Short mmCIF file of C-alpha atoms in Angstrom, two decimals:
data_model
loop_
_atom_site.label_atom_id
_atom_site.label_comp_id
_atom_site.label_asym_id
_atom_site.label_seq_id
_atom_site.Cartn_x
_atom_site.Cartn_y
_atom_site.Cartn_z
CA GLN A 1 127.05 128.55 112.87
CA LYS A 2 125.09 128.88 109.65
CA GLU A 3 122.39 126.32 109.01
CA VAL A 4 123.84 125.43 105.61
CA GLU A 5 127.46 126.11 104.76
CA GLN A 6 129.21 126.05 101.41
CA ASN A 7 132.60 127.19 100.26
CA SER A 8 131.99 130.22 98.07
CA GLY A 9 134.78 129.30 95.66
CA PRO A 10 135.44 129.85 92.91
CA LEU A 11 136.16 126.22 92.23
CA SER A 12 138.05 125.98 88.95
CA VAL A 13 138.30 122.67 87.09
CA PRO A 14 139.42 121.81 83.55
CA GLU A 15 136.91 120.60 81.00
CA GLY A 16 136.30 116.88 81.33
CA ALA A 17 137.30 116.73 84.99
CA ILE A 18 135.12 115.83 87.99
CA ALA A 19 133.88 118.81 89.98
CA SER A 20 133.17 118.13 93.64
CA LEU A 21 130.92 120.53 95.52
CA ASN A 22 130.40 120.21 99.25
CA CYS A 23 127.83 121.35 101.76
CA THR A 24 127.44 120.88 105.51
CA TYR A 25 124.36 121.52 107.61
CA SER A 26 123.91 122.13 111.29
CA ASP A 27 120.92 120.10 112.45
CA ARG A 28 119.99 116.44 112.72
CA VAL A 29 116.32 117.01 111.90
CA SER A 30 116.41 117.91 108.21
CA GLN A 31 115.61 114.99 105.97
CA SER A 32 115.50 116.44 102.47
CA PHE A 33 118.32 118.08 100.56
CA PHE A 34 118.49 119.75 97.19
CA TRP A 35 121.07 120.98 94.75
CA TYR A 36 120.29 123.92 92.50
CA ARG A 37 122.26 125.51 89.71
CA GLN A 38 122.01 129.23 89.09
CA TYR A 39 123.44 130.98 86.08
CA SER A 40 124.24 134.66 86.41
CA GLY A 41 121.08 136.73 86.09
CA LYS A 42 118.81 133.67 86.13
CA SER A 43 116.74 131.93 88.75
CA PRO A 44 117.85 128.69 90.44
CA GLU A 45 117.03 125.45 88.66
CA LEU A 46 116.76 122.14 90.45
CA ILE A 47 119.46 119.60 89.65
CA MET A 48 118.48 116.88 92.07
CA SER A 49 117.10 116.01 95.46
CA ILE A 50 118.34 113.43 97.95
CA TYR A 51 116.69 112.05 101.06
CA SER A 52 118.53 108.84 101.99
CA ASN A 53 122.09 108.19 103.01
CA GLY A 54 124.29 107.17 100.13
CA ASP A 55 124.57 108.14 96.51
CA LYS A 56 121.98 109.17 93.96
CA GLU A 57 122.95 109.43 90.32
CA ASP A 58 121.29 111.34 87.48
CA GLY A 59 123.26 111.52 84.28
CA ARG A 60 126.55 113.29 84.92
CA PHE A 61 125.46 114.32 88.41
CA THR A 62 125.81 112.32 91.64
CA ALA A 63 124.54 113.58 94.97
CA GLN A 64 125.89 112.06 98.16
CA LEU A 65 124.31 112.33 101.61
CA ASN A 66 125.82 111.40 104.95
CA LYS A 67 123.39 112.25 107.73
CA ALA A 68 125.75 111.15 110.51
CA SER A 69 128.34 113.65 109.33
CA GLN A 70 125.70 116.20 108.28
CA TYR A 71 127.25 116.43 104.87
CA VAL A 72 125.90 116.63 101.32
CA SER A 73 127.94 116.72 98.17
CA LEU A 74 127.44 116.98 94.43
CA LEU A 75 129.79 115.45 91.89
CA ILE A 76 129.71 116.57 88.29
CA ARG A 77 131.47 114.18 85.95
CA ASP A 78 132.90 115.21 82.58
CA SER A 79 132.51 118.89 83.48
CA GLN A 80 131.65 121.19 80.60
CA PRO A 81 132.09 124.96 80.26
CA SER A 82 128.29 125.16 80.27
CA ASP A 83 128.38 123.84 83.86
CA SER A 84 130.00 127.10 84.96
CA ALA A 85 127.48 128.55 87.38
CA THR A 86 126.78 128.95 91.08
CA TYR A 87 125.64 125.77 92.81
CA LEU A 88 123.31 126.15 95.75
CA CYS A 89 122.75 123.54 98.42
CA ALA A 90 119.45 123.64 100.31
CA LYS A 91 117.74 121.71 103.08
CA ARG A 92 114.07 121.47 103.82
CA GLY A 93 112.89 122.03 107.35
CA SER A 94 110.96 119.60 109.47
CA SER A 95 107.58 121.08 108.51
CA GLY A 96 106.26 122.73 105.43
CA ASP A 97 108.17 123.56 102.29
CA LYS A 98 110.65 126.11 103.62
CA LEU A 99 114.10 125.75 102.09
CA THR A 100 117.25 127.04 103.75
CA PHE A 101 120.04 127.73 101.31
CA GLY A 102 123.77 127.93 101.54
CA THR A 103 125.48 130.91 99.98
CA GLY A 104 126.49 128.85 96.96
CA THR A 105 129.73 127.72 95.36
CA ARG A 106 130.82 129.31 92.12
CA LEU A 107 132.13 126.73 89.65
CA ALA A 108 134.27 127.68 86.68
CA VAL A 109 135.04 125.02 84.06
CA ARG A 110 138.08 125.93 81.95
CA PRO A 111 137.94 124.88 78.26
CA LYS B 1 102.97 122.13 81.71
CA ALA B 2 103.44 125.80 82.51
CA GLY B 3 106.08 126.69 85.07
CA VAL B 4 106.00 129.20 87.88
CA THR B 5 105.02 132.62 86.59
CA GLN B 6 106.09 135.79 88.32
CA THR B 7 105.04 139.30 87.41
CA PRO B 8 106.32 141.84 86.84
CA ARG B 9 109.87 140.93 85.83
CA TYR B 10 111.33 144.32 86.69
CA LEU B 11 110.24 147.14 88.94
CA ILE B 12 111.73 150.46 89.91
CA LYS B 13 110.22 152.12 92.95
CA THR B 14 111.04 155.10 95.13
CA ARG B 15 111.82 154.88 98.83
CA GLY B 16 108.68 154.99 100.91
CA GLN B 17 106.44 153.53 98.22
CA GLN B 18 104.86 150.10 98.40
CA VAL B 19 104.97 147.27 95.90
CA THR B 20 103.00 144.11 95.16
CA LEU B 21 104.51 141.12 93.40
CA SER B 22 102.57 138.21 91.97
CA CYS B 23 103.31 134.51 91.63
CA SER B 24 101.29 131.79 89.92
CA PRO B 25 102.50 128.31 90.87
CA ILE B 26 102.64 125.23 88.69
CA SER B 27 99.15 123.91 88.14
CA GLY B 28 98.17 121.60 90.97
CA HIS B 29 100.73 122.88 93.44
CA ARG B 30 99.22 124.31 96.59
CA SER B 31 102.45 125.46 98.23
CA VAL B 32 104.11 128.73 97.31
CA SER B 33 107.25 130.05 98.96
CA TRP B 34 108.91 133.43 98.57
CA TYR B 35 112.62 134.23 98.77
CA GLN B 36 114.73 137.33 98.60
CA GLN B 37 118.11 137.11 96.90
CA THR B 38 120.80 139.74 97.33
CA PRO B 39 124.55 139.56 96.60
CA GLY B 40 125.39 140.03 100.26
CA GLN B 41 122.84 137.73 101.94
CA GLY B 42 122.17 135.13 99.31
CA LEU B 43 118.77 133.43 99.13
CA GLN B 44 116.70 134.12 102.21
CA PHE B 45 113.29 132.67 102.98
CA LEU B 46 110.45 135.17 103.35
CA PHE B 47 107.31 133.08 103.84
CA GLU B 48 105.42 130.04 102.66
CA TYR B 49 101.73 129.57 101.95
CA PHE B 50 99.76 126.38 101.64
CA SER B 51 96.06 126.33 100.85
CA GLU B 52 95.73 130.05 101.64
CA THR B 53 97.43 129.71 105.06
CA GLN B 54 100.84 131.01 105.99
CA ARG B 55 102.74 127.94 107.15
CA ASN B 56 106.22 129.36 107.73
CA LYS B 57 107.64 132.83 108.06
CA GLY B 58 111.22 134.04 107.77
CA ASN B 59 113.03 136.71 109.69
CA PHE B 60 111.88 139.79 107.86
CA PRO B 61 110.19 142.93 109.23
CA GLY B 62 106.44 143.32 109.19
CA ARG B 63 106.71 145.53 106.10
CA PHE B 64 106.91 142.27 104.17
CA SER B 65 103.61 140.47 103.90
CA GLY B 66 101.93 138.00 101.66
CA ARG B 67 98.78 136.14 100.91
CA GLN B 68 97.53 133.27 98.85
CA PHE B 69 94.27 133.01 96.97
CA SER B 70 91.97 130.05 96.50
CA ASN B 71 93.48 129.34 93.07
CA SER B 72 96.94 129.08 94.76
CA ARG B 73 98.22 132.30 93.20
CA SER B 74 100.17 134.30 95.73
CA GLU B 75 101.11 137.91 96.19
CA MET B 76 103.71 139.51 98.36
CA ASN B 77 103.64 143.12 99.41
CA VAL B 78 106.40 145.34 100.69
CA SER B 79 105.36 148.61 102.25
CA THR B 80 107.47 151.68 102.99
CA LEU B 81 110.26 150.56 100.68
CA GLU B 82 113.86 151.03 101.73
CA LEU B 83 116.98 151.07 99.57
CA GLY B 84 118.00 147.76 101.14
CA ASP B 85 114.89 146.10 99.73
CA SER B 86 116.46 146.16 96.28
CA ALA B 87 116.77 142.50 95.39
CA LEU B 88 115.62 139.65 93.23
CA TYR B 89 112.39 138.25 94.64
CA LEU B 90 111.77 134.64 93.78
CA CYS B 91 108.84 132.40 94.34
CA ALA B 92 108.87 128.64 94.23
CA SER B 93 106.21 126.00 94.09
CA GLY B 94 106.55 122.33 94.82
CA GLN B 95 105.44 119.36 96.85
CA GLY B 96 108.49 118.04 98.66
CA ASP B 97 110.27 116.17 95.90
CA GLY B 98 111.58 119.33 94.34
CA TYR B 99 110.78 123.00 94.10
CA THR B 100 110.63 125.01 90.91
CA PHE B 101 111.45 128.67 90.90
CA GLY B 102 109.93 131.37 88.78
CA SER B 103 112.07 133.81 86.82
CA GLY B 104 111.83 136.32 89.64
CA THR B 105 111.01 139.98 89.99
CA ARG B 106 113.97 142.31 90.14
CA LEU B 107 113.07 145.21 92.38
CA THR B 108 115.18 148.34 92.43
CA VAL B 109 114.47 150.97 95.07
CA VAL B 110 115.83 154.43 94.34
#
């Protein structure tokens, strides 16, 4: 079982819809989780981090964490064509700053 | 403030050669991590340095090595290059609440 799993997609949503991206992880030790967006040919950019169970909102983005179910999700409201990218889920290990990434979900927002 | 700076942006090397990549973290950050990104394997952790000490190491052969200097700048070295080492090499700096990536070095081994 991979440490961080994501559906590779592509996930296709119409403009203005809510995009829901999901991620599961395999251990009960990790405490910190991150969502990154990566455009083709670019480096990953941090969207948001989440550490506590529940929801965390930042603009059009909401991250959700459920440690009991080992599940992290990212909701993008009012999706725009400019949101079309690969979304990477990552967890931080129990020591240091090592991040373990999922393989990413490709999101396509249709105008 | 300045972001994470990686040099060079692009490199073409021949099999068997060695290469050194450089990363300057965000000012004040003492942790630098390196990742390899390929279409087939995704983003894979290479190693992490904090205050000149390697704190974590990924599952890569000994041909991959790194170091960090007292000013937090870091270098990674790959010796005896193989075709499979062609990838985007990314470094990130951060302090736990979020990690910022540099633009990466795209290495092509021919």
